[in-house]
Each structure stands twice: as structure tokens, then as C-alpha cells.
């Protein structure tokens, strides 16, 4: 009988099956604390809970960066707020690259961890970080060089360009920090260590929260830097988070440990990563670009309609955060299950997560349908904005339940290494259905801005139904990584 490999021995010592009997309070505490369970075995529901909770918290904390900046910068005036908003729009587009790489990294590393081969997982992590650095460096340099013309091209006033160029240069130039922050989080999630990723974002946010008012307004010997201070605080906070992530990856004792022995170029791994990430990046670009087209369409109906659209989409996006956390957990669990050659478990994980997400989004829909107008009035009292936003929120609520499948199933495909299917579905539904339908409903059908909301709701339903039907075919089970 052959001896087990060193990788398998290390994995078995560090991990144990997800416990079948664990109280909900204990499960919550364990999810936040982090455990060394083997997520390719044990009860599916417990595995989803232990992984999704820290992932939800991580996403909430990532969004806090923007909220903190806007909260303090708003006291500097409209030009400072406009600078932050315009720069954020640039970053949103640039984030498609680390988001796509993150999906590829999670798919590769979760598959290797499911195969009980942490050594190959570690080598894949090094390839991911190396590729990320090679992409981030030119993006940072170009961001610094073209910050001023980009602000002007996006409609920034001369005052905004004059005041905000340095802020934008720092934010775009810090992409060499943003990239590893995204990628190491994806690496840790793929390894099943979502709690460490969450703690890194908590540390980064804490540093930013303390430094932002100091650098923006000044304190003692520290001069007030205005909007530039917000960029510096954010960059230092994120940099601190990256240092913590690297420390946990290099110190040993975790699910994944990187060392000098992993520092080599693996063309096959890089090729697989590029193939997976290319499709994932295209998914993000397609989704983002379709939203921008809809925003431009709604803006043609006036500032009140645009304000209503913005309010509704922020409320909807915030309400969906728990389902995004669940979807990232699904990507990890599907990859690890296929690595353990248990396709049936991968399928069961996906349908169970979809079921839980349907229940959650169904409850959210009922709340929105019942309290849409009071909820909108909590943000604005302008009658026309309330009218458009409350109607739009009610319309979107009818399609929100099927959005559970739009959230969960594409991540299951991506976790399995099949980034092509969700890309094609996204292209067909976002650009083949949503955009033409929105133009038809807002214009010839005479529904005005509410037509755009109806187009989104119909697209939710179509995306969910098509994704579920293709997933049931099971072709994703044959993906080799």
C-alpha cells in the first residue's frame, strides 16, 4: 500500500470535517473566529454558514471605505464630493481586473484544496500574486499620468480637476495595493479561510476610520490635507490590511502557507488562471457597462428620475450583500467538492444556497413592497424623487426572488472553472434583452423611467431561469483545472 503524501498528511492534521451538531450561536462564533474544517465533507448547511458569514462581513467592510470617505469629505464642499464620486467611477471599472483574477484564483485554489494538495494550492497562489503585480503596476502608472484628463473627460468642472487631481492620482496609483488586497482575500477564501480575509478588512477599515479625519482636517502637528488626506488614509488602511494578509500567509499555521519553495513560474497554471480570469473579467465588464447604459437612459428623464434610480439601486445592492456572501461561499465549496471528486455534493451545495437565498430575498421583497415609500422618505423628502424611487423599488421587488439564482449559480459555474457559460448568459440577457427592452419600455411603450426598472426585473427573471436550466444540465461537472 502506498504511503500518503506529505500534503495529504498536513491537510488531515490541520482540518477536520464540519461538525454535524453545532448550535447556531456556536456556529456564528466559530464562523467569525475561523476554523480548520475540511469543507469538502460534513453537512452542507453548516459549511455554507461557516463560510458565508465572514464573507458577508468582509463585503460590508469593503463598502465602508467609500462611506467613510464620503462622510468626512462631504464637509469640504461639493467639489470635494464630486472628486470622490468621479474617482470612484474610474475605480469601479478598474476593479473588474482584480475581481476577475479573484474568481480565477478562488476556482484554482479551492480545487487544489479539495484534492488535499495545499502545495499546489500555494504555488497557484504565488502565480496569482505575480500576475496581479504585473497587471497592477502599469495600471497604477497610467492612473497617475492620466488622472487629470480622466477627471475632465468624466465631466469634472475646472475647480474639481484643479482640487481633485492629486486625490485621483493617489487613489489610482495605489492600485498596486488594491490588487493584492483583492487577490489575497480570494486566495484565503479559496482555501476556506474566509475569517482571516474578514479580519484583514476590519483592520484596514479601522486604520482608515482613525486616519481619515486626522489627514483631512488636521490634528496637532499634522496639517489638514483636505480631500488628499482621504486618499492617503484609505491607501494606508488598505496597505495595512495587505501586510496583515501577507503575514498570515507567510507565518504558517493556517490552511495555506507560502514559502520560497513556491517561487517559480508555472506556465500551465498561469494559462489556466488567465483563461478563467478572462471570462470572469468579461462578466464584470458586461454587467457594469449595461448598468452605465441604463443610468444614461434614466438620466434623460431629469435629475429627479436619476436621483430615484440611484437611491433604488443603492438600496437593492445593499440588501443583496448577504446573498453575495453566500455566493462566494458556494464558489469555494463547489471548487473544493469537485477537487474531492464529489460532484453530487457540489450540486447539492448550489441548490441549498439558492434555496436559502430565495427565502432571504423573498423576505426582502415583502419588506420593500410593503414599506417602499417610507423607506425612500428616510433618504429624501423631495416628492418627485420619492414618486420615482418608490415605484421603482416596488417593480424591482417582483423580480428580486429569482435574482437568487443570478447570484448563486454563476458563482457555482465559476467555482467549477466554467467561466464561459455565465459570460455568454450575461451577454445574452444584459445586452440582448435588458438594453433593448429598456429602450422600448421607456420610449415607445411610454413608461418613462419606470420602464427601466421593469426591464431590470424581467432580466432578473430571465437570467435566473436560464442559469438554473443550464446548471441542471451538469456539463460544469466535467471541467478540468
XYZ file of C-alpha atoms in Angstrom:
481
model
C 0.000 0.000 0.000
C 1.393 3.422 -0.967
C 2.195 5.949 1.722
C 0.060 9.097 1.879
C 1.658 12.272 0.543
C 3.058 14.967 2.803
C 0.364 17.345 1.516
C -2.403 14.960 2.489
C -0.870 14.436 5.940
C -0.604 18.170 6.564
C -4.175 18.725 5.403
C -5.602 15.949 7.562
C -3.769 17.296 10.627
C -4.940 20.866 10.034
C -8.535 20.119 9.086
C -11.463 18.190 10.429
C -14.912 17.551 8.972
C -17.565 20.204 9.519
C -19.357 19.160 12.741
C -22.870 17.816 12.275
C -24.072 19.054 15.649
C -23.275 22.670 16.347
C -25.636 25.214 17.892
C -26.369 28.347 15.894
C -24.729 30.590 18.468
C -21.615 28.433 18.499
C -21.657 28.315 14.698
C -21.759 32.114 14.470
C -18.852 32.438 16.883
C -16.860 29.798 15.040
C -17.528 31.431 11.659
C -16.137 34.754 12.845
C -13.222 33.174 14.719
C -12.263 30.886 11.832
C -11.748 27.128 11.899
C -9.690 24.479 10.163
C -12.555 22.284 8.994
C -12.428 20.282 5.808
C -15.315 21.861 3.883
C -15.391 19.092 1.280
C -17.025 16.813 3.874
C -19.698 17.127 6.532
C -23.122 18.821 6.500
C -23.647 21.220 3.599
C -25.729 23.717 5.577
C -23.055 24.083 8.281
C -20.331 24.551 5.675
C -22.357 27.283 3.977
C -22.954 29.029 7.291
C -19.332 28.883 8.459
C -18.033 30.257 5.162
C -20.722 32.771 4.208
C -20.870 34.760 7.475
C -17.284 36.114 7.332
C -17.653 36.692 3.586
C -20.760 38.827 4.138
C -18.977 40.824 6.829
C -15.958 41.258 4.551
C -18.119 42.763 1.796
C -19.846 45.096 4.207
C -16.480 46.342 5.431
C -15.194 46.838 1.886
C -18.142 49.164 1.207
C -17.352 51.079 4.410
C -14.230 52.566 2.779
C -16.337 54.606 0.351
C -18.841 55.562 3.049
C -16.115 56.850 5.392
C -14.551 58.932 2.619
C -17.865 60.489 1.606
C -18.867 61.119 5.241
C -15.785 63.207 6.023
C -15.177 64.686 2.566
C -18.771 65.984 2.376
C -17.738 68.621 4.921
C -15.254 70.047 2.414
C -17.878 71.058 -0.142
C -19.474 69.902 -3.390
C -16.243 69.917 -5.432
C -14.568 67.520 -2.994
C -17.570 65.172 -3.059
C -17.624 65.287 -6.873
C -13.917 64.365 -6.909
C -14.566 61.292 -4.774
C -17.568 60.280 -6.888
C -15.780 60.643 -10.235
C -12.713 58.797 -8.980
C -14.909 56.024 -7.607
C -16.439 55.555 -11.063
C -12.942 55.083 -12.533
C -12.028 52.621 -9.807
C -15.244 50.665 -10.358
C -14.203 49.995 -13.941
C -10.611 49.218 -12.924
C -11.839 46.793 -10.242
C -13.098 44.442 -12.947
C -9.495 43.228 -13.339
C -8.827 42.158 -9.714
C -12.390 40.846 -9.438
C -11.866 38.647 -12.487
C -8.484 37.437 -11.256
C -10.051 36.743 -7.868
C -12.639 34.437 -9.414
C -9.930 32.520 -11.263
C -7.773 32.286 -8.144
C -10.645 31.014 -5.991
C -11.537 28.364 -8.578
C -7.963 27.075 -8.849
C -7.091 27.147 -5.159
C -10.380 25.670 -3.930
C -9.954 22.801 -6.424
C -6.439 22.078 -5.137
C -7.571 22.232 -1.525
C -10.376 19.795 -2.323
C -7.749 17.495 -3.822
C -5.918 17.708 -0.443
C -2.910 19.250 -2.183
C -2.045 22.506 -0.355
C 1.382 22.601 -2.005
C -0.129 23.032 -5.478
C -2.628 25.477 -3.989
C 0.253 27.537 -2.610
C 2.022 27.528 -5.983
C -1.211 28.665 -7.647
C -1.455 31.464 -5.079
C 2.072 32.655 -5.948
C 1.252 32.625 -9.669
C -1.871 34.688 -8.913
C 0.032 37.297 -6.922
C 2.792 37.545 -9.525
C 0.321 38.014 -12.362
C -1.619 40.535 -10.305
C 1.502 42.610 -9.689
C 2.428 42.583 -13.382
C -1.039 43.908 -14.249
C -1.341 46.364 -11.352
C 1.963 48.155 -11.937
C 1.170 49.599 -15.391
C -2.408 50.363 -14.289
C -1.053 52.391 -11.362
C 1.422 54.280 -13.559
C -1.235 55.079 -16.170
C -3.624 56.200 -13.432
C -1.098 58.696 -12.093
C -0.223 60.010 -15.554
C -3.793 60.392 -16.825
C -5.682 61.369 -13.677
C -6.254 64.958 -14.815
C -7.564 64.182 -18.335
C -9.735 61.369 -16.953
C -11.380 63.742 -14.462
C -12.034 66.207 -17.289
C -13.383 63.513 -19.614
C -15.884 62.393 -16.978
C -17.292 65.906 -16.722
C -15.345 67.298 -13.793
C -15.503 71.088 -13.558
C -12.260 73.116 -13.690
C -12.462 73.502 -9.902
C -12.882 69.749 -9.415
C -9.962 68.991 -11.741
C -7.727 71.542 -10.021
C -8.593 70.381 -6.494
C -9.008 66.673 -7.098
C -6.222 65.638 -9.464
C -3.788 64.742 -6.683
C -6.519 62.767 -4.871
C -7.253 60.818 -8.041
C -3.548 60.218 -8.652
C -3.107 58.720 -5.197
C -6.228 56.530 -5.477
C -5.399 55.239 -8.976
C -1.696 54.997 -8.190
C -2.442 52.799 -5.173
C -3.767 50.049 -7.434
C -0.591 48.102 -6.609
C -2.066 47.863 -3.087
C -5.683 47.301 -4.109
C -4.766 44.368 -6.358
C -3.117 42.197 -3.646
C -5.878 43.142 -1.185
C -8.443 41.631 -3.582
C -6.298 38.682 -4.636
C -5.138 37.576 -1.194
C -8.741 37.725 0.008
C -9.694 35.443 -2.904
C -6.787 33.105 -2.120
C -7.843 32.840 1.518
C -11.482 32.274 0.532
C -10.458 29.538 -1.904
C -8.523 27.870 0.897
C -11.610 28.084 3.126
C -10.107 30.740 5.419
C -12.691 33.493 4.993
C -12.286 34.638 8.620
C -8.694 35.812 8.071
C -9.769 37.744 4.992
C -12.539 39.367 7.039
C -10.113 40.361 9.813
C -7.796 41.995 7.268
C -10.642 44.211 6.039
C -11.618 45.011 9.636
C -8.055 46.149 10.370
C -7.884 48.180 7.153
C -11.189 49.902 7.899
C -10.173 50.673 11.480
C -6.952 52.352 10.333
C -8.834 54.336 7.675
C -11.504 55.424 10.149
C -8.883 56.775 12.569
C -6.617 58.426 9.983
C -9.238 59.950 7.658
C -10.347 62.845 9.931
C -6.748 63.451 11.015
C -5.383 63.752 7.480
C -8.429 65.549 6.063
C -8.904 68.207 8.761
C -5.553 68.117 10.566
C -4.710 67.410 14.193
C -1.848 68.851 16.234
C 1.325 68.836 14.127
C -0.452 67.037 11.265
C -1.710 69.618 8.731
C -5.137 69.287 7.167
C -4.740 67.985 3.604
C -8.351 68.202 2.515
C -9.550 65.644 0.006
C -5.965 64.422 -0.486
C -5.988 63.322 3.164
C -8.871 60.954 2.421
C -6.831 59.262 -0.305
C -3.806 58.899 1.961
C -5.865 57.451 4.826
C -7.563 54.963 2.517
C -4.255 53.892 0.990
C -2.541 53.471 4.366
C -5.535 51.489 5.653
C -5.530 49.158 2.677
C -1.770 48.788 2.845
C -2.052 47.757 6.493
C -4.643 45.149 5.527
C -2.322 43.743 2.853
C 0.586 43.499 5.325
C -1.641 41.545 7.713
C -2.748 39.216 4.912
C 0.843 38.566 3.861
C 1.854 37.934 7.456
C -0.850 35.289 7.809
C 0.116 33.644 4.514
C 3.834 33.553 5.322
C 3.843 32.733 9.036
C 2.483 29.196 8.697
C -0.139 27.508 10.817
C -3.016 28.394 8.513
C -4.742 26.447 5.787
C -2.294 27.825 3.247
C 1.350 28.744 3.824
C 3.598 30.338 1.198
C 7.365 29.809 1.184
C 10.444 30.229 -1.002
C 9.920 26.787 -2.495
C 6.791 28.090 -4.233
C 8.628 30.931 -6.025
C 8.740 29.555 -9.552
C 6.910 30.305 -12.788
C 4.370 27.667 -13.837
C 3.177 28.378 -17.397
C 0.345 25.833 -17.189
C -1.041 27.385 -14.007
C -0.714 30.900 -15.422
C -2.521 29.775 -18.575
C -5.386 28.295 -16.568
C -5.576 31.434 -14.439
C -5.696 33.697 -17.491
C -8.366 31.537 -19.130
C -10.564 31.570 -16.043
C -9.992 35.219 -15.235
C -10.551 36.416 -18.795
C -14.111 35.127 -18.769
C -14.697 36.456 -15.260
C -13.405 39.931 -16.179
C -15.693 39.964 -19.208
C -18.633 39.072 -16.958
C -17.893 42.092 -14.767
C -17.414 44.429 -17.731
C -20.685 43.310 -19.335
C -22.635 43.840 -16.140
C -21.057 47.215 -15.378
C -21.419 48.570 -18.905
C -25.111 47.610 -19.095
C -25.754 49.446 -15.809
C -23.997 52.527 -17.164
C -26.200 52.481 -20.283
C -29.329 52.215 -18.118
C -28.103 55.075 -15.950
C -27.608 57.258 -19.014
C -31.093 56.316 -20.242
C -32.763 57.210 -16.941
C -30.786 60.469 -16.727
C -32.567 61.672 -19.878
C -35.778 61.961 -17.826
C -34.317 64.557 -15.469
C -32.488 64.837 -12.170
C -35.435 63.591 -10.077
C -35.654 60.340 -12.059
C -31.883 59.931 -11.871
C -31.874 60.545 -8.125
C -34.655 57.977 -7.695
C -32.766 55.422 -9.782
C -29.581 55.990 -7.748
C -31.407 55.586 -4.432
C -33.158 52.393 -5.509
C -30.019 50.753 -6.856
C -28.043 51.536 -3.682
C -30.817 50.098 -1.519
C -31.055 46.984 -3.701
C -27.283 46.476 -3.780
C -27.030 46.808 -0.009
C -29.891 44.335 0.508
C -28.139 41.818 -1.753
C -24.892 41.743 0.233
C -25.823 38.666 2.313
C -26.612 36.779 -0.893
C -23.223 37.793 -2.334
C -21.520 36.394 0.736
C -23.426 33.151 0.239
C -22.454 33.089 -3.451
C -18.736 33.400 -2.663
C -19.097 30.539 -0.191
C -20.707 28.485 -2.980
C -17.781 29.165 -5.318
C -15.339 27.869 -2.716
C -17.426 24.822 -1.774
C -18.100 23.820 -5.386
C -14.378 24.013 -6.192
C -13.382 22.007 -3.115
C -16.108 19.414 -3.711
C -15.042 18.860 -7.324
C -11.446 18.632 -6.144
C -12.567 15.878 -3.772
C -14.368 14.250 -6.757
C -17.769 14.731 -5.206
C -19.824 16.447 -7.920
C -23.053 15.470 -6.181
C -22.035 17.500 -3.130
C -21.143 20.472 -5.341
C -24.610 20.356 -6.886
C -26.307 19.983 -3.505
C -24.368 22.972 -2.147
C -25.571 25.141 -5.031
C -29.252 24.242 -4.736
C -29.252 24.586 -0.946
C -27.618 28.008 -1.184
C -30.141 29.011 -3.852
C -32.979 27.893 -1.590
C -31.694 29.930 1.372
C -31.146 32.955 -0.861
C -34.654 32.692 -2.295
C -36.047 32.734 1.247
C -33.914 35.728 2.196
C -34.624 37.780 -0.925
C -38.296 36.827 -0.722
C -38.462 38.350 2.748
C -36.610 41.439 1.490
C -39.103 41.734 -1.381
C -42.056 41.687 1.012
C -40.472 44.453 3.084
C -39.817 46.576 0.001
C -43.320 46.029 -1.385
C -44.894 46.971 1.934
C -42.671 49.843 3.019
C -41.218 51.208 -0.225
C -42.378 54.798 0.235
C -41.440 55.171 3.938
C -38.055 53.629 3.157
C -37.380 56.099 0.368
C -38.560 59.021 2.532
C -35.834 58.110 5.014
C -33.360 59.301 2.362
C -35.212 62.184 0.714
C -38.384 64.245 1.082
C -38.496 65.572 -2.493
C -41.896 64.488 -3.789
C -40.836 63.711 -7.373
C -37.824 61.684 -6.277
C -39.978 59.748 -3.783
C -42.507 59.040 -6.540
C -39.969 57.579 -8.993
C -37.928 55.730 -6.370
C -40.847 54.116 -4.506
C -42.410 52.890 -7.763
C -39.064 51.614 -8.995
C -38.373 49.782 -5.732
C -41.747 48.039 -5.902
C -41.175 46.997 -9.529
C -37.727 45.547 -8.797
C -39.061 43.692 -5.766
C -41.164 41.429 -8.004
C -38.044 40.141 -9.767
C -35.804 40.019 -6.719
C -36.650 36.430 -5.722
C -35.339 34.988 -8.982
C -32.210 37.081 -8.532
C -31.185 34.406 -6.015
C -30.271 32.183 -8.982
C -28.487 35.088 -10.696
C -26.326 35.497 -7.588
C -25.618 31.880 -6.670
C -25.439 29.849 -9.881
C -22.882 31.971 -11.810
C -20.538 31.634 -8.819
C -21.105 27.885 -8.881
C -20.121 27.821 -12.569
C -17.080 29.989 -11.839
C -16.081 27.849 -8.862
C -16.229 24.794 -11.102
C -13.934 26.522 -13.604
C -16.652 27.159 -16.196
C -16.487 30.938 -16.662
C -17.689 30.717 -20.283
C -21.310 29.774 -19.526
C -22.132 32.685 -17.186
C -20.332 35.061 -19.555
C -22.469 34.010 -22.521
C -25.658 34.133 -20.424
C -24.715 37.581 -19.124
C -24.051 38.867 -22.632
C -27.323 37.494 -23.995
C -29.506 38.771 -21.149
C -27.784 42.082 -20.341
C -27.191 43.306 -23.866
C -29.519 41.121 -25.910
C -32.543 41.589 -23.633
C -32.167 44.247 -20.942
C -30.879 47.184 -23.009
C -33.292 46.832 -25.998
C -36.191 46.175 -23.616
C -35.327 49.243 -21.518
C -35.275 51.466 -24.610
C -38.614 50.035 -25.778
C -40.355 50.373 -22.414
C -39.068 53.838 -21.552
C -39.710 55.232 -25.054
C -42.289 53.661 -27.400
C -44.210 51.984 -24.562
C -44.407 55.318 -22.744
C -43.495 54.004 -19.282
C -40.794 56.593 -18.692
C -38.074 55.843 -16.106
C -40.223 53.080 -14.587
C -39.677 51.193 -17.860
C -36.004 50.830 -16.982
C -36.893 49.251 -13.634
C -39.302 46.865 -15.351
C -36.582 45.880 -17.828
C -34.237 45.087 -14.939
C -36.889 42.976 -13.172
C -37.614 40.997 -16.366
C -33.897 40.489 -16.934
C -33.519 39.222 -13.350
C -36.125 36.575 -14.099
C -34.575 35.599 -17.431
C -31.051 35.386 -16.031
C -32.230 33.278 -13.110
C -34.268 30.865 -15.231
C -31.598 30.391 -17.908
C -28.797 29.982 -15.350
C -30.762 27.363 -13.399
C -31.642 25.426 -16.561
C -28.029 25.327 -17.774
C -26.757 24.339 -14.336
C -29.160 21.394 -14.237
C -27.589 20.047 -17.434
C -24.449 19.320 -15.396
C -21.802 19.985 -18.056
C -19.860 22.056 -15.493
C -19.032 18.843 -13.607
C -16.552 17.829 -16.322
C -14.365 20.964 -16.028
C -10.696 20.110 -15.524
C -8.331 22.565 -13.807
